[in-house]
C-alpha positions as CSV (number, residue, x, y, z in Angstrom):
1,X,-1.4,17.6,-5.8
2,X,0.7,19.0,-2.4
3,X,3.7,16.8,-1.6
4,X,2.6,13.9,1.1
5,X,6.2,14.1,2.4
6,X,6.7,11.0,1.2
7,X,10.3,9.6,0.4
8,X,9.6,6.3,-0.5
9,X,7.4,4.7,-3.0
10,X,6.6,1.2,-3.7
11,X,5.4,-0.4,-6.8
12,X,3.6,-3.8,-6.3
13,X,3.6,-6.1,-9.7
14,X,1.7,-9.0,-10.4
15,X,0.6,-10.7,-7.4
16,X,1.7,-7.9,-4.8
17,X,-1.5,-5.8,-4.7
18,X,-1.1,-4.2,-1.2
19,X,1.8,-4.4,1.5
20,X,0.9,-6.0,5.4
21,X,1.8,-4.9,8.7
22,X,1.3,-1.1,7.4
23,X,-1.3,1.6,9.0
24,X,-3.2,3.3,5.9
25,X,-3.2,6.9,6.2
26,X,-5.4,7.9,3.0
27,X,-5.8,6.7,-0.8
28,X,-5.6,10.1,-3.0
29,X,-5.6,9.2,-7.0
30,X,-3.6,12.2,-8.5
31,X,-4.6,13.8,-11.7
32,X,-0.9,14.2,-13.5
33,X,-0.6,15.7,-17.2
34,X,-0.1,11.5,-18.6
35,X,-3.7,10.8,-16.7
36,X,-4.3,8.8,-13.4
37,X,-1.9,6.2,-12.1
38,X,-2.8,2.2,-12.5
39,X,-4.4,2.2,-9.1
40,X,-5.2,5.1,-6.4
41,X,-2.1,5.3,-4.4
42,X,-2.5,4.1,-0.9
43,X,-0.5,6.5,1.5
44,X,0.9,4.2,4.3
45,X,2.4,4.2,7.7
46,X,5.0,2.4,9.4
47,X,4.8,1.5,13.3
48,X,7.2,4.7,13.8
49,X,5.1,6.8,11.6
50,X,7.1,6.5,8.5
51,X,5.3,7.6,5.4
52,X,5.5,5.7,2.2
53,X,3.0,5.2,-0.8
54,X,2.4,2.2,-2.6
55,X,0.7,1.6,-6.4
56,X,-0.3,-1.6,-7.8
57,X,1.5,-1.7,-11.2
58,X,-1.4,-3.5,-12.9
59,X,-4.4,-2.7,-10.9
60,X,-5.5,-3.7,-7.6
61,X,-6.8,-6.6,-9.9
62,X,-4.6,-7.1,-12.2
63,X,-6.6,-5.4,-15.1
64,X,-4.2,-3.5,-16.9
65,X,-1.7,-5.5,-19.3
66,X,1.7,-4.3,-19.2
67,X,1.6,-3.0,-22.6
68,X,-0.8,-0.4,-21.3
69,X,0.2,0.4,-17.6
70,X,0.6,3.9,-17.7
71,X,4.0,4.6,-16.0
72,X,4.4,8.0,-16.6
73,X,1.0,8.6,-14.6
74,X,2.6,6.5,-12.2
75,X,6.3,7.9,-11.7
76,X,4.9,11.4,-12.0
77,X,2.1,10.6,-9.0
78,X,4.4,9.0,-6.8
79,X,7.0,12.4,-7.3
80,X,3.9,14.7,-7.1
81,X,3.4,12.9,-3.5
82,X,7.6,13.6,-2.6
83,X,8.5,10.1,-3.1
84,X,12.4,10.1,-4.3
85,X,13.7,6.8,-4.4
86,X,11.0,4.0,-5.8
87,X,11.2,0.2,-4.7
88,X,9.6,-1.8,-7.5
89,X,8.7,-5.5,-7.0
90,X,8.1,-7.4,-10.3
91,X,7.6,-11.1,-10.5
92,X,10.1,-12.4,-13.3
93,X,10.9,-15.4,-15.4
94,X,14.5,-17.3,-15.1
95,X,16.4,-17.4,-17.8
96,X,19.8,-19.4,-15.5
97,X,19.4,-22.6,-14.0
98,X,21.0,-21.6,-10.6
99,X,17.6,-18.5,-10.2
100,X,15.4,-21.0,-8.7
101,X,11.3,-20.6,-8.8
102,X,10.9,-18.5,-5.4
103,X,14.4,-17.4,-5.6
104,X,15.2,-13.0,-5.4
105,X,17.1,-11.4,-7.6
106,X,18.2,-7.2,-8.4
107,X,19.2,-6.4,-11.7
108,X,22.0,-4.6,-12.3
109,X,21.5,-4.1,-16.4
110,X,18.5,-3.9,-19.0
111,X,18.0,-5.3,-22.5
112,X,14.8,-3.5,-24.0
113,X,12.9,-5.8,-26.1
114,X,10.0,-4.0,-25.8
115,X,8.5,-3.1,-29.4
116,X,8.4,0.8,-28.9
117,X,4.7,1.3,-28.2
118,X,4.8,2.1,-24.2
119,X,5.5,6.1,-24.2
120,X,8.8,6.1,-22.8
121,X,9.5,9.9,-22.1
122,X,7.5,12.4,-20.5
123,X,9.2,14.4,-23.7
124,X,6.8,12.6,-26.1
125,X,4.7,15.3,-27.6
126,X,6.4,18.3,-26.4
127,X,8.6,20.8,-28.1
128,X,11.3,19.7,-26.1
129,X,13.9,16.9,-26.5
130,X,15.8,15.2,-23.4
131,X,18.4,12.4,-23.7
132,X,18.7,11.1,-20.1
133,X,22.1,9.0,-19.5
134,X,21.0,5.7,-18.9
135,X,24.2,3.5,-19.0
136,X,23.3,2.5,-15.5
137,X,19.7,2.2,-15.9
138,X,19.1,1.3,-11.8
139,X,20.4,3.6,-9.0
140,X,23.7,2.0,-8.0
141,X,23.5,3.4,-4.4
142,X,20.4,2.1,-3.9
143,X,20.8,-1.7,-5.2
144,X,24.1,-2.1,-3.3
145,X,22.2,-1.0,0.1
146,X,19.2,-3.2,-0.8
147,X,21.6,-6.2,-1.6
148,X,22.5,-5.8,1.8
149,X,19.0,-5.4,3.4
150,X,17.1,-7.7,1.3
151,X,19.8,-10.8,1.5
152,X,19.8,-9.8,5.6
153,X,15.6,-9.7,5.5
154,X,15.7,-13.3,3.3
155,X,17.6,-14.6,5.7
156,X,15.5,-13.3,8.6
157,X,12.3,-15.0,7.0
158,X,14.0,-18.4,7.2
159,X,12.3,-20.3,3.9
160,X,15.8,-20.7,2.3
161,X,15.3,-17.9,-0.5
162,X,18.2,-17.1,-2.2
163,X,19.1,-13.6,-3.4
164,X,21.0,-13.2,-6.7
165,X,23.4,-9.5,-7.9
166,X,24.5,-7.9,-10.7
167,X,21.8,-9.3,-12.9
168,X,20.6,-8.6,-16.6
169,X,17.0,-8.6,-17.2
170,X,15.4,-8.8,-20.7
171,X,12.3,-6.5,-20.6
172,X,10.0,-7.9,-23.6
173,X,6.8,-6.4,-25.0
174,X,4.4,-9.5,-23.7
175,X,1.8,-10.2,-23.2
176,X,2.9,-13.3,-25.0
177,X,5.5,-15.5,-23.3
178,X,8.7,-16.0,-25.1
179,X,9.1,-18.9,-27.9
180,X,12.0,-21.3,-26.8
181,X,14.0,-20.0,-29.4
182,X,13.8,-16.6,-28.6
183,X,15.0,-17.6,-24.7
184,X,17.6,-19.3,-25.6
185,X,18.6,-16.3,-27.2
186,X,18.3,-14.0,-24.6
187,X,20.7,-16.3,-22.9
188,X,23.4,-15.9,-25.4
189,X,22.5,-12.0,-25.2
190,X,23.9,-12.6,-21.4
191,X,20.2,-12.3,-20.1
192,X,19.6,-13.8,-16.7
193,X,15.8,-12.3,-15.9
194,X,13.2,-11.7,-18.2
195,X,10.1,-9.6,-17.6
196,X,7.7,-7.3,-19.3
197,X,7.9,-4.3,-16.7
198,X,10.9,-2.7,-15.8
199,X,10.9,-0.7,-18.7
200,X,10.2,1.9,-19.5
201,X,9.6,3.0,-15.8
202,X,13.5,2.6,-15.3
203,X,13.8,5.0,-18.1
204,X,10.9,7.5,-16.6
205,X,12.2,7.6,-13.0
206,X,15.9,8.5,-14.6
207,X,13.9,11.5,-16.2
208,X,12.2,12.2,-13.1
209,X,15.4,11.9,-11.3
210,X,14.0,9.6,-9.0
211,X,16.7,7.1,-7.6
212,X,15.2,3.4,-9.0
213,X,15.6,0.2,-8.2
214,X,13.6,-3.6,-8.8
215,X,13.4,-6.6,-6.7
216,X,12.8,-9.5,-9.1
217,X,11.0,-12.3,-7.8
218,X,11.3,-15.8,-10.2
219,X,8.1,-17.4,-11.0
220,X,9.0,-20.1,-13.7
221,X,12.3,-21.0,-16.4
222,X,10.6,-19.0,-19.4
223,X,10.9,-21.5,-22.2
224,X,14.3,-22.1,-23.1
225,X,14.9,-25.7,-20.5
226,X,15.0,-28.3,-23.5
227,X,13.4,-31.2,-21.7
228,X,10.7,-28.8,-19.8
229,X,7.2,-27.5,-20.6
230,X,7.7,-24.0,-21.8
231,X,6.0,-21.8,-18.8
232,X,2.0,-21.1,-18.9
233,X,0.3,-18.4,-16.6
234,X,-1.1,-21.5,-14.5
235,X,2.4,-22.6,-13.5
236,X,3.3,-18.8,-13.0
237,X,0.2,-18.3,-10.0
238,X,1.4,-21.8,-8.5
239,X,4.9,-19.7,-7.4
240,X,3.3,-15.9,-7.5
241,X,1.4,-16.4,-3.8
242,X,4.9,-17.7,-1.9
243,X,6.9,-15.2,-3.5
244,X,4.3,-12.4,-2.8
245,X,4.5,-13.5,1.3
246,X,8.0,-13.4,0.7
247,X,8.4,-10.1,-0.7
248,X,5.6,-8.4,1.6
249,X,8.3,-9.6,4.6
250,X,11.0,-7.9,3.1
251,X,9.6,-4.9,2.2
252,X,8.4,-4.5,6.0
253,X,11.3,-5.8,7.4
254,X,13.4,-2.8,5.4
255,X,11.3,0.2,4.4
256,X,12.1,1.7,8.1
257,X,15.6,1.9,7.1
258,X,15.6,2.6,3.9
259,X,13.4,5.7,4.9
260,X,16.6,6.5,7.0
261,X,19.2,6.2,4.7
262,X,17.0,8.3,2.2
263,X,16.9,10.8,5.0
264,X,20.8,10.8,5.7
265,X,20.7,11.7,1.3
266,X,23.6,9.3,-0.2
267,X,21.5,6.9,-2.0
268,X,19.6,9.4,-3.3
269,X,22.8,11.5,-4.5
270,X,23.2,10.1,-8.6
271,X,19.7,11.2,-10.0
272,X,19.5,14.9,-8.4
273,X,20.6,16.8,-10.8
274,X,21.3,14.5,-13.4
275,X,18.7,16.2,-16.2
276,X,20.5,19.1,-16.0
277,X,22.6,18.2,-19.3
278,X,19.9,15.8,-20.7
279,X,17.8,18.2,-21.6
280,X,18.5,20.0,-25.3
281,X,18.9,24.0,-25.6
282,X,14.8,25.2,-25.9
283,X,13.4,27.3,-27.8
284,X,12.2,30.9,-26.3
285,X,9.1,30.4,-27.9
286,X,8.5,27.0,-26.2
287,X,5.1,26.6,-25.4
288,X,3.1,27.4,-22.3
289,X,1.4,23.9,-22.4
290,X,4.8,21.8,-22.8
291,X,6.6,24.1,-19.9
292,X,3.6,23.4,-17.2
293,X,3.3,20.1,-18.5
294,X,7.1,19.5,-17.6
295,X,7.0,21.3,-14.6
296,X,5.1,19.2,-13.2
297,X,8.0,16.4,-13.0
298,X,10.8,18.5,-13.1
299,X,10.1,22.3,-11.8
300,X,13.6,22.7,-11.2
301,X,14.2,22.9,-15.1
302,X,10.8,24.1,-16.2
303,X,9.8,26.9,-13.8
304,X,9.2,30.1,-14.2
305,X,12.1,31.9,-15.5
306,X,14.1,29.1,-16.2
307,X,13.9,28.7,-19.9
308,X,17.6,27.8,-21.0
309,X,19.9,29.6,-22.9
């Protein structure tokens, strides 16, 4: 599909199905080599004519379980579309007294606890092996500017949200919530968030070298409070519709400027570039199937006549 011109992408997670105060342009529904995204991709305007695209991570009904979204549909639409820096919004448990229900949070770090059946590379089934760096699995540049923007935007909205940094979150496999003991584990493990989404499209945008980043909103405590209920899905939808009004303030009250910044280039600086060294020596006689396959995420490597040495 033809670039949109689109810089910024947004993916909505459980309870954020659509974004207000935004002029919609078209829906397209690209066909990518890992199938069609989770929703069709609503292509949005902002009052000054700002482009961005949003996809909701679970459906625009929430009919996909998160061990089945396909993300690598997803990442590779939204860069099919232009889109170089993603804003995803995923609704998270707490595992530390002080993240409040209601309360904002972006992670800093990721503990995978996800049981290896999500693919996880658009590499999976291809003659060609990639190890992307992912020491810093977010896009530093762009979580400092947000922790700026969003704390500024909480503040603007007045309900007394707080926003919490430098955060861990535990991405488990779901769709199970966590037993007590295994929450009060993820504590000791230095976990603050817990969710069952971030990865692996943390791990897919590093490959697409897309600059990533998640705004965590808490719904519940998980399970590991001793003299609480452990959480249910009920208690969960009691604290999902505040915190989706919330987050549907922020993301108009910064998508304009973050549009800029992306513009001026800086925050979008680490990930260009950065599969340049990720990807193993190939074989001349790679196939014609993996090579357009992989071209269509990362043409700068798998072009024509660019089969390394």
């Amino acid at each position: 599909m033809a670039s949109r011109d689109v810089l910024i992408g947004v993916i909505g997670g459980t309870g954020l199905y659509h974004l207000d105060n935004l002029t919609l342009i078209e829906t397209v529904n690209p066909e990518t080599p890992w199938g069609s995204p989770s929703s069709p991709i609503a292509i949005c305007s902002l009052k000054s004519g700002t482009k961005v695209a949003f996809v909701a991570r679970h459906g625009r009904h929430h009919n996909i379980s998160p061990s089945v979204v396909p993300s690598r549909a997803n990442i590779a639409a939204l860069k099919s579309l232009g889109v170089r820096a993603i804003l995803a919004f995923s609704s998270v448990g707490s595992l530390r007294e002080e993240i409040v229900p209601g309360h904002f949070a972006i992670p800093t770090q990721i503990i995978d606890r996800t049981k290896g059946i999500r693919p996880a590379s658009f590499f999976e089934g291809t003659g060609v092996v990639a190890h992307a760096t992912f020491g810093e699995p977010f896009s530093i540049k762009l979580v400092r500017w947000l922790e700026v923007e969003v704390e500024k935007a909480l503040k603007a909205h007045g309900n007394g949200v707080v926003l919490h940094k430098d955060r861990c979150i535990i991405c488990m496999e779901g769709p199970q919530f966590s037993t007590r003991a295994e929450s009060m584990m993820y504590r000791g493990w230095g976990g603050d968030l817990i969710n069952m989404s971030v990865l692996p499209e943390a791990k897919l945008a590093r490959e697409a070298e897309v600059s990533y980043a998640l705004i965590a909103t808490a719904t519940d405590y998980d399970s590991w409070r001793p003299h609480s209920e452990v959480v249910t899905a009920t208690q969960v939808i009691q604290t999902l519709r505040a915190n989706a009004d919330t987050a549907k303030f922020v993301a108009a009250s910064i998508l304009e400027d973050l549009h800029i910044a992306a513009l001026q280039g800086d925050i979008l600086s680490e990930e260009k570039g950065s599969m340049k060294y990720s990807i193993m020596p190939r074989d001349a006689q790679e196939s014609e199937e993996d090579t357009k396959k992989l071209a269509f995420i990362l043409p700068e490597y798998f072009g024509p006549n660019e089969l390394a040495n």
